[in-house]
Amino acid sequence: MDHKFFLLSALFCIICLFSAINARPDYSYPDKPADNGMLSYSFYDKSCPTLNMMVRSGVWAAYKNDARIAASLLRLHFHDCFVNGCDASILLDDTKDFKGEKNASPNRNSVRGFEVIESIKADVEKACPSIVSCVDILVLAAREAVVMSGGPNWPISLGRRDGVTASEKAANEQLPSPFEPLENITAKFVSNGLDVKDVVVLSGGHTIGFAQCFTFKRRLFDFKGTGKPDPTLDSSLLSNLQNFCPNNDGSNNKTSPLDSQSVYRFDNMYYKNIINNSGLLESDQALIGDPKTAAMVKDYSANPFLFSKDFAASMVKLGNIGVLTGQAGQIRKKCASVN
């Protein structure tokens, strides 16, 4: 009897062992994009485990006082990555050695949110000194801003390092302009490893935020030198904008919502506006003038879930442009200056 019990017990243990082997959890995360080189989803898990919570808290503190800050943080991230890669160079003040990006034409008196990133960085430095880069904080803050506005979430691999210089000239040359034709804007995206789909998708970030009158005023009064308004612009929107942005220099810096239908809500209304000839910027409305981009505009206007999915994918690509890793760059103690 004891002999039979021993055999049965041994057999039971072997069965349990095989079951345990076959039931091991899959740690490959096949639904997540692969880590980018030296970047990792778990980069700060041990060195700064409260990072995500601190970023979320910092963005929320700013957002509850000023919902417009969500668009500002998203734009800050975009303008950083498009100039010599994602390296937080846009956060640097001018020095005797370089004129930085803050005062470049596309950024001067326009780009906002520096103090939000600096405040989060100060909190992170207290908890995890000299561990987390300003650029990783900026990438995470942009995602939190989108999520708080009702937009999608996306996985972010971390481990970027901060640049040690900035260039006003590079910002003037490399950032897309609302006055440029679509082919020029697309070329700037392609030079950063993005494509025409990313142009359409990331332009959808204009579902939140504001634009200064000077960026679209010529559509209202002197479209392409005709002395007349843009004939494609919806007539009621044209009238409202002409009243809001009168044809004088005094109105240049006034700001109007990029999407007046849902100013602070991250949704697909931006694309519906374009179809209704109510895109605010020339570069927005131009998306309906090219058959390839027009087809995508129509898809996103009809399917908000498709837009959210593709926006998340494009934001992953954006955040991986020209990153510094390993021993390159540095971990800045303050985001506005190199160590």
Coordinates of N, CA and C in Angstrom, one line a residue, residues 5 40 46 53 80 91 99 110 118 153 162 176 189 214 231 233 275 278 287 298 323:
F5 N 1.2 4.2 -2.9 CA 1.0 5.6 -2.6 C 2.2 6.5 -3.0
S40 N 13.6 51.6 -22.8 CA 12.9 50.4 -22.1 C 11.6 50.9 -21.4
K46 N 13.0 50.7 -11.1 CA 13.8 50.6 -9.8 C 14.4 51.9 -9.3
M53 N 3.5 58.7 -11.6 CA 2.6 59.4 -10.6 C 2.9 60.8 -10.5
D80 N 9.8 70.1 -29.8 CA 11.1 69.6 -29.3 C 11.7 68.6 -30.3
L91 N 13.7 73.4 -24.2 CA 13.5 73.9 -22.8 C 14.7 74.8 -22.4
K99 N 22.2 80.6 -29.3 CA 20.8 81.1 -29.2 C 19.9 79.9 -29.4
S110 N 4.8 82.1 -28.1 CA 3.8 81.2 -28.7 C 3.8 79.8 -27.9
E118 N 9.3 72.3 -15.7 CA 10.3 72.6 -14.7 C 9.9 72.3 -13.3
N153 N -4.4 56.8 -24.8 CA -3.1 56.5 -24.1 C -2.2 55.7 -25.0
D162 N 19.1 64.1 -22.1 CA 18.9 65.5 -22.6 C 20.1 66.0 -23.4
P176 N 7.6 72.7 -39.1 CA 6.6 73.0 -40.1 C 5.8 74.3 -39.8
F189 N 8.3 66.1 -42.3 CA 8.0 64.9 -41.6 C 8.8 63.7 -42.0
F214 N -2.4 86.1 -36.4 CA -1.5 86.3 -37.5 C -1.2 85.0 -38.3
P231 N -11.8 81.7 -50.6 CA -13.2 81.3 -51.0 C -13.7 80.0 -50.5
L233 N -13.3 79.0 -47.3 CA -13.6 79.1 -45.9 C -15.1 79.3 -45.7
I275 N -13.8 68.9 -43.4 CA -14.7 68.5 -44.4 C -15.8 69.6 -44.6
S278 N -14.1 74.3 -42.5 CA -13.9 75.1 -41.3 C -12.6 74.8 -40.6
L287 N -5.3 69.7 -46.2 CA -5.4 68.2 -46.1 C -6.5 67.6 -47.0
K298 N -11.4 61.9 -44.3 CA -12.7 61.3 -44.3 C -12.8 60.1 -43.4
V323 N 16.7 60.2 -30.6 CA 16.9 60.2 -29.1 C 18.3 60.0 -28.8

